[in-house]
PDB file of C-alpha atoms in Angstrom:
ATOM      1  CA  MET A   1     -29.030  25.041 -46.901  1.00 45.00           C
ATOM      2  CA  THR A   2     -26.191  24.719 -44.740  1.00 53.00           C
ATOM      3  CA  THR A   3     -25.965  25.407 -40.691  1.00 59.00           C
ATOM      4  CA  PRO A   4     -24.833  28.933 -40.477  1.00 69.00           C
ATOM      5  CA  GLY A   5     -21.400  29.690 -39.248  1.00 77.00           C
ATOM      6  CA  THR A   6     -20.987  32.566 -36.839  1.00 93.00           C
ATOM      7  CA  VAL A   7     -21.879  35.576 -39.280  1.00 96.00           C
ATOM      8  CA  VAL A   8     -24.210  35.393 -42.156  1.00 96.00           C
ATOM      9  CA  ASP A   9     -25.335  37.869 -45.285  1.00 95.00           C
ATOM     10  CA  PRO A  10     -28.152  38.987 -46.123  1.00 97.00           C
ATOM     11  CA  ALA A  11     -28.541  36.114 -49.537  1.00 96.00           C
ATOM     12  CA  TRP A  12     -27.671  33.508 -46.571  1.00 95.00           C
ATOM     13  CA  LEU A  13     -30.774  34.721 -44.868  1.00 96.00           C
ATOM     14  CA  ARG A  14     -33.091  35.515 -47.809  1.00 95.00           C
ATOM     15  CA  ALA A  15     -32.230  31.950 -48.926  1.00 93.00           C
ATOM     16  CA  ALA A  16     -33.091  30.199 -45.076  1.00 92.00           C
ATOM     17  CA  LEU A  17     -36.653  32.488 -45.647  1.00 92.00           C
ATOM     18  CA  ASP A  18     -37.194  30.785 -49.052  1.00 88.00           C
ATOM     19  CA  GLN A  19     -36.918  27.256 -47.804  1.00 84.00           C
ATOM     20  CA  ALA A  20     -38.284  27.915 -44.643  1.00 73.00           C
ATOM     21  CA  GLU A  21     -41.442  28.961 -46.504  1.00 68.00           C
ATOM     22  CA  SER A  22     -40.966  26.033 -48.774  1.00 58.00           C
ATOM     23  CA  PRO A  23     -43.043  22.344 -48.101  1.00 50.00           C
ATOM     24  CA  ALA A  24     -41.014  21.115 -50.834  1.00 47.00           C
ATOM     25  CA  ASP A  25     -37.886  21.756 -49.424  1.00 48.00           C
ATOM     26  CA  SER A  26     -37.895  22.873 -45.991  1.00 46.00           C
ATOM     27  CA  TYR A  27     -35.098  24.240 -43.999  1.00 49.00           C
ATOM     28  CA  GLN A  28     -33.305  21.640 -41.916  1.00 56.00           C
ATOM     29  CA  TYR A  29     -34.094  23.487 -38.602  1.00 66.00           C
ATOM     30  CA  PRO A  30     -36.337  25.775 -37.668  1.00 87.00           C
ATOM     31  CA  LEU A  31     -35.486  29.248 -38.219  1.00 93.00           C
ATOM     32  CA  THR A  32     -35.803  31.780 -35.664  1.00 96.00           C
ATOM     33  CA  ILE A  33     -34.664  35.542 -36.464  1.00 97.00           C
ATOM     34  CA  LEU A  34     -34.543  37.985 -33.183  1.00 98.00           C
ATOM     35  CA  ASP A  35     -34.507  41.825 -33.959  1.00 98.00           C
ATOM     36  CA  VAL A  36     -32.176  43.309 -31.547  1.00 98.00           C
ATOM     37  CA  ARG A  37     -32.199  47.020 -32.707  1.00 96.00           C
ATOM     38  CA  TRP A  38     -31.028  49.298 -29.808  1.00 89.00           C
ATOM     39  CA  ARG A  39     -31.647  53.081 -29.502  1.00 79.00           C
ATOM     40  CA  LEU A  40     -28.873  54.089 -27.071  1.00 71.00           C
ATOM     41  CA  GLY A  41     -30.305  56.494 -24.345  1.00 67.00           C
ATOM     42  CA  ALA A  42     -33.853  56.053 -25.924  1.00 68.00           C
ATOM     43  CA  PRO A  43     -36.424  53.679 -23.965  1.00 76.00           C
ATOM     44  CA  SER A  44     -36.881  51.509 -26.906  1.00 88.00           C
ATOM     45  CA  ALA A  45     -36.099  50.547 -30.566  1.00 91.00           C
ATOM     46  CA  ARG A  46     -39.722  48.758 -30.801  1.00 93.00           C
ATOM     47  CA  PRO A  47     -41.071  51.540 -32.927  1.00 94.00           C
ATOM     48  CA  ASP A  48     -38.449  50.699 -35.393  1.00 94.00           C
ATOM     49  CA  HIS A  49     -39.585  47.316 -35.359  1.00 96.00           C
ATOM     50  CA  LEU A  50     -43.050  47.852 -35.883  1.00 96.00           C
ATOM     51  CA  SER A  51     -42.375  50.474 -38.731  1.00 96.00           C
ATOM     52  CA  GLY A  52     -40.695  47.497 -40.705  1.00 97.00           C
ATOM     53  CA  HIS A  53     -38.347  44.296 -39.947  1.00 98.00           C
ATOM     54  CA  VAL A  54     -36.888  41.200 -41.461  1.00 98.00           C
ATOM     55  CA  PRO A  55     -40.153  38.903 -42.150  1.00 96.00           C
ATOM     56  CA  GLY A  56     -40.798  36.704 -39.063  1.00 96.00           C
ATOM     57  CA  ALA A  57     -38.259  38.703 -36.954  1.00 97.00           C
ATOM     58  CA  VAL A  58     -39.313  38.793 -33.135  1.00 98.00           C
ATOM     59  CA  PHE A  59     -38.470  41.878 -31.142  1.00 97.00           C
ATOM     60  CA  VAL A  60     -35.975  41.483 -28.038  1.00 97.00           C
ATOM     61  CA  GLU A  61     -35.210  44.086 -25.965  1.00 95.00           C
ATOM     62  CA  LEU A  62     -31.406  44.227 -25.280  1.00 93.00           C
ATOM     63  CA  SER A  63     -31.270  45.850 -21.725  1.00 89.00           C
ATOM     64  CA  ASP A  64     -34.782  44.320 -20.339  1.00 85.00           C
ATOM     65  CA  ASP A  65     -34.174  40.793 -22.058  1.00 93.00           C
ATOM     66  CA  LEU A  66     -30.713  39.867 -22.574  1.00 96.00           C
ATOM     67  CA  THR A  67     -28.721  41.443 -19.935  1.00 95.00           C
ATOM     68  CA  GLY A  68     -29.539  41.573 -16.425  1.00 92.00           C
ATOM     69  CA  ARG A  69     -30.293  44.721 -14.308  1.00 87.00           C
ATOM     70  CA  HIS A  70     -27.682  47.223 -13.366  1.00 84.00           C
ATOM     71  CA  GLY A  71     -27.011  46.978  -9.560  1.00 83.00           C
ATOM     72  CA  PRO A  72     -23.993  48.798  -7.576  1.00 85.00           C
ATOM     73  CA  THR A  73     -21.506  46.174  -9.266  1.00 86.00           C
ATOM     74  CA  GLY A  74     -21.581  44.133 -12.241  1.00 88.00           C
ATOM     75  CA  GLY A  75     -21.753  46.940 -14.886  1.00 90.00           C
ATOM     76  CA  ARG A  76     -24.335  48.612 -16.817  1.00 92.00           C
ATOM     77  CA  HIS A  77     -25.455  45.165 -18.640  1.00 94.00           C
ATOM     78  CA  PRO A  78     -24.445  42.456 -16.390  1.00 96.00           C
ATOM     79  CA  LEU A  79     -25.680  38.320 -17.279  1.00 96.00           C
ATOM     80  CA  PRO A  80     -29.421  38.033 -17.606  1.00 96.00           C
ATOM     81  CA  ASP A  81     -31.009  35.645 -14.969  1.00 96.00           C
ATOM     82  CA  PRO A  82     -30.938  32.532 -16.348  1.00 97.00           C
ATOM     83  CA  ASP A  83     -34.707  31.771 -15.904  1.00 97.00           C
ATOM     84  CA  ARG A  84     -35.744  35.224 -17.171  1.00 97.00           C
ATOM     85  CA  LEU A  85     -33.960  34.436 -20.206  1.00 98.00           C
ATOM     86  CA  GLN A  86     -34.996  31.130 -20.833  1.00 98.00           C
ATOM     87  CA  GLU A  87     -38.348  32.741 -20.723  1.00 98.00           C
ATOM     88  CA  VAL A  88     -37.863  35.438 -22.875  1.00 98.00           C
ATOM     89  CA  LEU A  89     -36.337  33.128 -25.518  1.00 98.00           C
ATOM     90  CA  ARG A  90     -39.359  30.710 -25.661  1.00 98.00           C
ATOM     91  CA  ALA A  91     -41.955  33.373 -25.874  1.00 98.00           C
ATOM     92  CA  ALA A  92     -39.702  34.652 -29.186  1.00 97.00           C
ATOM     93  CA  GLY A  93     -40.362  30.574 -30.340  1.00 97.00           C
ATOM     94  CA  VAL A  94     -36.136  29.499 -30.017  1.00 97.00           C
ATOM     95  CA  ARG A  95     -36.541  26.139 -30.007  1.00 96.00           C
ATOM     96  CA  ALA A  96     -33.868  23.629 -29.094  1.00 96.00           C
ATOM     97  CA  ASP A  97     -33.099  22.852 -32.987  1.00 93.00           C
ATOM     98  CA  SER A  98     -33.658  26.339 -33.636  1.00 92.00           C
ATOM     99  CA  THR A  99     -30.879  28.354 -36.276  1.00 94.00           C
ATOM    100  CA  VAL A 100     -31.139  31.723 -34.270  1.00 97.00           C
ATOM    101  CA  VAL A 101     -30.075  34.728 -36.529  1.00 97.00           C
ATOM    102  CA  VAL A 102     -29.703  38.041 -34.883  1.00 98.00           C
ATOM    103  CA  TYR A 103     -29.664  41.414 -36.309  1.00 98.00           C
ATOM    104  CA  ASP A 104     -29.510  44.941 -35.349  1.00 97.00           C
ATOM    105  CA  ASP A 105     -29.476  48.538 -37.124  1.00 95.00           C
ATOM    106  CA  GLY A 106     -25.954  47.308 -38.397  1.00 94.00           C
ATOM    107  CA  ASP A 107     -22.930  48.707 -36.230  1.00 92.00           C
ATOM    108  CA  GLY A 108     -23.177  44.608 -34.862  1.00 95.00           C
ATOM    109  CA  LEU A 109     -22.988  45.837 -31.266  1.00 96.00           C
ATOM    110  CA  PRO A 110     -26.367  44.786 -30.016  1.00 96.00           C
ATOM    111  CA  ALA A 111     -26.216  41.936 -31.837  1.00 97.00           C
ATOM    112  CA  ALA A 112     -23.230  40.621 -31.048  1.00 98.00           C
ATOM    113  CA  ARG A 113     -24.246  40.819 -27.758  1.00 98.00           C
ATOM    114  CA  ALA A 114     -27.281  38.741 -28.254  1.00 98.00           C
ATOM    115  CA  TRP A 115     -24.988  36.241 -30.624  1.00 98.00           C
ATOM    116  CA  TRP A 116     -22.629  36.141 -26.838  1.00 98.00           C
ATOM    117  CA  THR A 117     -25.353  35.446 -24.577  1.00 98.00           C
ATOM    118  CA  LEU A 118     -26.973  32.553 -26.407  1.00 98.00           C
ATOM    119  CA  ARG A 119     -23.928  31.333 -26.518  1.00 97.00           C
ATOM    120  CA  TRP A 120     -23.362  31.729 -23.314  1.00 98.00           C
ATOM    121  CA  ALA A 121     -26.958  29.967 -22.444  1.00 98.00           C
ATOM    122  CA  GLY A 122     -25.934  26.939 -24.308  1.00 97.00           C
ATOM    123  CA  HIS A 123     -27.317  27.582 -27.809  1.00 97.00           C
ATOM    124  CA  ASP A 124     -24.681  27.127 -30.464  1.00 92.00           C
ATOM    125  CA  ARG A 125     -26.684  27.457 -33.682  1.00 94.00           C
ATOM    126  CA  VAL A 126     -27.027  31.168 -33.482  1.00 96.00           C
ATOM    127  CA  ALA A 127     -25.510  33.543 -36.340  1.00 97.00           C
ATOM    128  CA  VAL A 128     -25.145  37.342 -36.515  1.00 97.00           C
ATOM    129  CA  LEU A 129     -26.564  38.794 -39.766  1.00 97.00           C
ATOM    130  CA  ASP A 130     -23.323  40.782 -40.784  1.00 96.00           C
ATOM    131  CA  GLY A 131     -24.138  44.468 -41.398  1.00 96.00           C
ATOM    132  CA  GLY A 132     -27.884  44.526 -39.867  1.00 97.00           C
ATOM    133  CA  TYR A 133     -31.204  45.745 -41.127  1.00 97.00           C
ATOM    134  CA  ARG A 134     -29.327  48.877 -43.077  1.00 96.00           C
ATOM    135  CA  ALA A 135     -27.632  45.537 -45.126  1.00 97.00           C
ATOM    136  CA  TRP A 136     -30.852  43.738 -45.523  1.00 98.00           C
ATOM    137  CA  LEU A 137     -32.430  46.753 -47.004  1.00 97.00           C
ATOM    138  CA  ALA A 138     -29.214  47.361 -49.114  1.00 97.00           C
ATOM    139  CA  ALA A 139     -29.587  43.746 -50.528  1.00 97.00           C
ATOM    140  CA  GLY A 140     -33.362  44.639 -51.122  1.00 97.00           C
ATOM    141  CA  GLY A 141     -34.432  42.278 -48.335  1.00 97.00           C
ATOM    142  CA  PRO A 142     -38.311  42.063 -47.717  1.00 97.00           C
ATOM    143  CA  VAL A 143     -39.792  43.848 -45.241  1.00 98.00           C
ATOM    144  CA  GLU A 144     -43.121  43.379 -43.219  1.00 97.00           C
ATOM    145  CA  THR A 145     -44.604  45.424 -40.311  1.00 97.00           C
ATOM    146  CA  ALA A 146     -47.112  42.388 -39.073  1.00 95.00           C
ATOM    147  CA  VAL A 147     -46.221  41.709 -35.279  1.00 94.00           C
ATOM    148  CA  PRO A 148     -45.221  37.736 -35.795  1.00 93.00           C
ATOM    149  CA  GLU A 149     -46.828  35.576 -33.094  1.00 93.00           C
ATOM    150  CA  PRO A 150     -44.393  32.694 -32.765  1.00 94.00           C
ATOM    151  CA  ALA A 151     -45.410  29.202 -31.307  1.00 94.00           C
ATOM    152  CA  PRO A 152     -43.787  28.674 -27.829  1.00 95.00           C
ATOM    153  CA  GLY A 153     -40.103  27.460 -27.957  1.00 96.00           C
ATOM    154  CA  ASP A 154     -38.838  24.912 -25.776  1.00 97.00           C
ATOM    155  CA  VAL A 155     -34.957  26.210 -25.604  1.00 98.00           C
ATOM    156  CA  THR A 156     -33.246  25.037 -22.455  1.00 98.00           C
ATOM    157  CA  VAL A 157     -30.867  27.799 -21.078  1.00 98.00           C
ATOM    158  CA  ARG A 158     -27.810  26.129 -19.865  1.00 98.00           C
ATOM    159  CA  PRO A 159     -25.626  28.998 -18.595  1.00 97.00           C
ATOM    160  CA  GLY A 160     -21.820  29.876 -18.165  1.00 97.00           C
ATOM    161  CA  GLN A 161     -21.055  27.824 -21.901  1.00 97.00           C
ATOM    162  CA  LEU A 162     -18.610  30.368 -22.801  1.00 97.00           C
ATOM    163  CA  PRO A 163     -15.842  31.800 -20.764  1.00 97.00           C
ATOM    164  CA  THR A 164     -16.200  34.948 -18.961  1.00 98.00           C
ATOM    165  CA  LEU A 165     -14.120  36.907 -16.583  1.00 98.00           C
ATOM    166  CA  ASP A 166     -14.514  38.829 -13.288  1.00 97.00           C
ATOM    167  CA  ALA A 167     -12.501  41.687 -12.078  1.00 98.00           C
ATOM    168  CA  ALA A 168      -9.707  39.608 -10.168  1.00 98.00           C
ATOM    169  CA  ALA A 169      -9.948  37.286 -13.526  1.00 98.00           C
ATOM    170  CA  ALA A 170      -9.192  40.480 -15.688  1.00 98.00           C
ATOM    171  CA  ALA A 171      -6.570  41.963 -13.864  1.00 98.00           C
ATOM    172  CA  ALA A 172      -4.316  38.894 -14.048  1.00 98.00           C
ATOM    173  CA  LEU A 173      -4.872  38.258 -17.351  1.00 98.00           C
ATOM    174  CA  PRO A 174      -2.058  40.661 -18.845  1.00 98.00           C
ATOM    175  CA  ALA A 175       0.388  38.372 -16.700  1.00 97.00           C
ATOM    176  CA  THR A 176      -0.389  35.013 -18.946  1.00 97.00           C
ATOM    177  CA  GLY A 177      -2.316  36.675 -22.120  1.00 98.00           C
ATOM    178  CA  VAL A 178      -3.923  39.630 -23.732  1.00 98.00           C
ATOM    179  CA  LEU A 179      -6.352  41.582 -22.108  1.00 98.00           C
ATOM    180  CA  LEU A 180      -7.992  43.918 -24.925  1.00 98.00           C
ATOM    181  CA  ASP A 181      -9.774  47.074 -24.009  1.00 98.00           C
ATOM    182  CA  VAL A 182     -11.970  47.558 -26.886  1.00 98.00           C
ATOM    183  CA  ARG A 183     -12.913  51.324 -26.605  1.00 98.00           C
ATOM    184  CA  ALA A 184     -11.737  54.470 -28.419  1.00 97.00           C
ATOM    185  CA  ALA A 185      -8.387  55.345 -27.915  1.00 97.00           C
ATOM    186  CA  GLU A 186      -8.903  58.259 -26.187  1.00 97.00           C
ATOM    187  CA  ARG A 187     -11.422  56.693 -23.295  1.00 97.00           C
ATOM    188  CA  TYR A 188      -8.427  53.620 -22.912  1.00 98.00           C
ATOM    189  CA  ARG A 189      -5.924  56.762 -22.441  1.00 98.00           C
ATOM    190  CA  GLY A 190      -8.110  58.269 -19.879  1.00 97.00           C
ATOM    191  CA  GLU A 191      -8.434  62.030 -22.209  1.00 97.00           C
ATOM    192  CA  ARG A 192     -12.250  61.465 -22.089  1.00 94.00           C
ATOM    193  CA  GLU A 193     -14.890  59.655 -20.057  1.00 94.00           C
ATOM    194  CA  PRO A 194     -18.198  60.627 -21.718  1.00 93.00           C
ATOM    195  CA  ILE A 195     -20.002  57.631 -19.522  1.00 93.00           C
ATOM    196  CA  ASP A 196     -18.773  56.654 -16.572  1.00 94.00           C
ATOM    197  CA  PRO A 197     -17.040  58.670 -13.662  1.00 95.00           C
ATOM    198  CA  VAL A 198     -13.959  57.374 -13.414  1.00 96.00           C
ATOM    199  CA  ALA A 199     -11.292  57.655 -17.047  1.00 97.00           C
ATOM    200  CA  GLY A 200      -8.629  54.969 -17.659  1.00 98.00           C
ATOM    201  CA  HIS A 201      -8.044  51.672 -17.826  1.00 98.00           C
ATOM    202  CA  ILE A 202      -7.120  48.216 -16.453  1.00 98.00           C
ATOM    203  CA  PRO A 203      -3.605  48.007 -15.893  1.00 98.00           C
ATOM    204  CA  GLY A 204      -1.755  46.026 -18.770  1.00 98.00           C
ATOM    205  CA  ALA A 205      -4.643  46.175 -21.253  1.00 98.00           C
ATOM    206  CA  VAL A 206      -4.023  46.450 -24.596  1.00 98.00           C
ATOM    207  CA  ASN A 207      -6.201  49.045 -26.975  1.00 98.00           C
ATOM    208  CA  VAL A 208      -7.511  47.588 -29.733  1.00 98.00           C
ATOM    209  CA  PRO A 209     -10.886  49.841 -30.537  1.00 97.00           C
ATOM    210  CA  LYS A 210     -13.547  47.810 -32.223  1.00 96.00           C
ATOM    211  CA  THR A 211     -13.800  50.473 -34.660  1.00 95.00           C
ATOM    212  CA  GLY A 212     -10.862  48.657 -36.419  1.00 96.00           C
ATOM    213  CA  THR A 213     -12.166  45.158 -36.582  1.00 97.00           C
ATOM    214  CA  VAL A 214     -14.893  46.326 -39.444  1.00 96.00           C
ATOM    215  CA  GLY A 215     -15.160  47.888 -43.083  1.00 94.00           C
ATOM    216  CA  PRO A 216     -16.381  50.959 -43.761  1.00 90.00           C
ATOM    217  CA  ASP A 217     -19.572  49.423 -44.276  1.00 89.00           C
ATOM    218  CA  GLY A 218     -19.648  48.347 -41.112  1.00 88.00           C
ATOM    219  CA  ARG A 219     -19.445  44.507 -41.778  1.00 94.00           C
ATOM    220  CA  LEU A 220     -16.571  42.140 -39.956  1.00 96.00           C
ATOM    221  CA  LEU A 221     -13.129  41.987 -41.796  1.00 96.00           C
ATOM    222  CA  ASP A 222     -12.620  38.750 -43.155  1.00 95.00           C
ATOM    223  CA  PRO A 223     -10.841  36.331 -40.698  1.00 95.00           C
ATOM    224  CA  ALA A 224      -7.339  36.626 -41.856  1.00 96.00           C
ATOM    225  CA  ARG A 225      -7.100  40.475 -41.444  1.00 97.00           C
ATOM    226  CA  LEU A 226      -9.118  40.206 -38.538  1.00 97.00           C
ATOM    227  CA  ARG A 227      -5.787  37.456 -37.493  1.00 97.00           C
ATOM    228  CA  GLU A 228      -3.508  39.926 -38.267  1.00 97.00           C
ATOM    229  CA  LEU A 229      -5.234  42.616 -36.348  1.00 98.00           C
ATOM    230  CA  PHE A 230      -5.002  40.803 -33.385  1.00 98.00           C
ATOM    231  CA  ALA A 231      -1.601  39.681 -33.869  1.00 98.00           C
ATOM    232  CA  ALA A 232      -0.179  42.904 -33.763  1.00 97.00           C
ATOM    233  CA  ALA A 233      -1.895  43.282 -30.206  1.00 97.00           C
ATOM    234  CA  GLY A 234       0.044  40.272 -28.701  1.00 97.00           C
ATOM    235  CA  VAL A 235      -2.921  37.666 -29.534  1.00 98.00           C
ATOM    236  CA  ARG A 236      -1.673  34.199 -29.738  1.00 97.00           C
ATOM    237  CA  ASP A 237      -3.180  30.973 -30.339  1.00 96.00           C
ATOM    238  CA  GLY A 238      -3.172  28.568 -27.010  1.00 94.00           C
ATOM    239  CA  ALA A 239      -2.833  31.830 -25.345  1.00 96.00           C
ATOM    240  CA  PRO A 240      -5.621  33.372 -23.111  1.00 98.00           C
ATOM    241  CA  VAL A 241      -7.219  36.265 -24.567  1.00 98.00           C
ATOM    242  CA  GLY A 242     -10.154  38.426 -22.792  1.00 98.00           C
ATOM    243  CA  ALA A 243     -11.920  41.446 -24.003  1.00 98.00           C
ATOM    244  CA  TYR A 244     -13.981  44.625 -22.405  1.00 98.00           C
ATOM    245  CA  CYS A 245     -15.470  47.594 -22.852  1.00 98.00           C
ATOM    246  CA  GLY A 246     -17.560  49.944 -20.990  1.00 97.00           C
ATOM    247  CA  SER A 247     -20.557  47.921 -20.212  1.00 95.00           C
ATOM    248  CA  GLY A 248     -19.655  44.504 -22.013  1.00 96.00           C
ATOM    249  CA  VAL A 249     -21.641  45.174 -25.217  1.00 97.00           C
ATOM    250  CA  THR A 250     -19.040  46.703 -27.446  1.00 97.00           C
ATOM    251  CA  ALA A 251     -16.439  43.811 -26.076  1.00 98.00           C
ATOM    252  CA  ALA A 252     -18.919  41.233 -27.248  1.00 98.00           C
ATOM    253  CA  HIS A 253     -18.429  42.503 -30.550  1.00 98.00           C
ATOM    254  CA  THR A 254     -14.632  41.835 -30.073  1.00 98.00           C
ATOM    255  CA  ALA A 255     -15.493  38.748 -29.220  1.00 98.00           C
ATOM    256  CA  LEU A 256     -17.406  38.120 -31.867  1.00 97.00           C
ATOM    257  CA  ALA A 257     -14.404  39.041 -34.028  1.00 97.00           C
ATOM    258  CA  LEU A 258     -12.075  36.877 -32.192  1.00 97.00           C
ATOM    259  CA  THR A 259     -13.972  33.897 -32.798  1.00 97.00           C
ATOM    260  CA  VAL A 260     -14.288  34.347 -36.225  1.00 96.00           C
ATOM    261  CA  ALA A 261     -10.559  34.798 -36.462  1.00 96.00           C
ATOM    262  CA  GLY A 262     -10.158  31.617 -34.857  1.00 95.00           C
ATOM    263  CA  PHE A 263      -9.344  32.370 -31.133  1.00 97.00           C
ATOM    264  CA  ARG A 264     -11.607  31.080 -27.965  1.00 96.00           C
ATOM    265  CA  PRO A 265     -11.806  34.717 -26.288  1.00 98.00           C
ATOM    266  CA  ALA A 266     -13.165  35.356 -22.350  1.00 98.00           C
ATOM    267  CA  LEU A 267     -15.900  38.420 -21.983  1.00 98.00           C
ATOM    268  CA  TYR A 268     -15.473  40.635 -19.082  1.00 98.00           C
ATOM    269  CA  VAL A 269     -19.127  41.270 -18.977  1.00 98.00           C
ATOM    270  CA  GLY A 270     -18.742  43.617 -15.949  1.00 97.00           C
ATOM    271  CA  SER A 271     -16.238  45.577 -18.102  1.00 98.00           C
ATOM    272  CA  TRP A 272     -15.039  48.883 -17.204  1.00 98.00           C
ATOM    273  CA  SER A 273     -18.099  49.941 -15.523  1.00 97.00           C
ATOM    274  CA  ASP A 274     -18.141  47.170 -13.017  1.00 97.00           C
ATOM    275  CA  TRP A 275     -13.905  47.873 -12.615  1.00 98.00           C
ATOM    276  CA  ILE A 276     -14.342  50.982 -11.036  1.00 97.00           C
ATOM    277  CA  SER A 277     -16.839  50.281  -9.087  1.00 96.00           C
ATOM    278  CA  ASP A 278     -14.355  49.252  -6.271  1.00 97.00           C
ATOM    279  CA  PRO A 279     -12.425  52.617  -5.843  1.00 96.00           C
ATOM    280  CA  SER A 280      -9.414  50.162  -4.240  1.00 97.00           C
ATOM    281  CA  ARG A 281      -9.064  49.023  -7.715  1.00 98.00           C
ATOM    282  CA  PRO A 282      -5.538  50.487  -9.760  1.00 98.00           C
ATOM    283  CA  VAL A 283      -6.444  52.616 -12.913  1.00 98.00           C
ATOM    284  CA  ALA A 284      -3.807  53.442 -15.799  1.00 98.00           C
ATOM    285  CA  THR A 285      -4.054  56.350 -17.983  1.00 97.00           C
ATOM    286  CA  GLY A 286      -1.868  57.111 -21.098  1.00 94.00           C
ATOM    287  CA  GLU A 287      -0.557  54.320 -23.238  1.00 86.00           C
TER     288      GLU A 287
END
């Protein structure tokens, strides 16, 4: 097996599992699988994990384990406390030399945020299972219900290994590069806002909805098509690019797509929910 790239498919993961379990041909790195399924508006997706998961996968809560506490500023899903994150990852069995594969139900959002968080924390060998658990089942992947008890890991969290934006940097970015608003077009235009108390977008931001980066099966488009999509929005090699959404989860998926396309994006972690926490910040509407 080769070290995975940014995304892996079910066939790669199944082969990695087979090698990890074969003493005669062991996988070259310890393999850790994280189930980060997430029920928006529900207390937890742990019941889904208990009813069936990829063999050996450890369940990790996105909101409680991989993001910080929601406060007056910082958005709904702020950066996690590094010490808390290290504790969570070690409890899940993540080692310094682990290959980590993260998956969700299939929309890619929590898995992408988990991927981004691990990369931000300094763990480079991490990939998203493209298509998530739905793709795993469709490919005939095995399922188990036993709750794994991984040996404690030894990973060290080194925060700040991926670029981030705060509100000031997000406001300034359109002057030198491209700031992508990846929410639905009607939310960007300020016509409808089902979650946040203020509608609209950051002045100068360009709307590239996350839905445009995936195919009908929910999997990422190939790198060439992603480059075309982002190029149409003005993204260029060598110029800064950043992304935001409502709370920093959907934008992490766009950061994943940008990375697959060959760019190095910055994530405005606080996103729109942080931007509007200061009423003095300007709000744009329309196109």
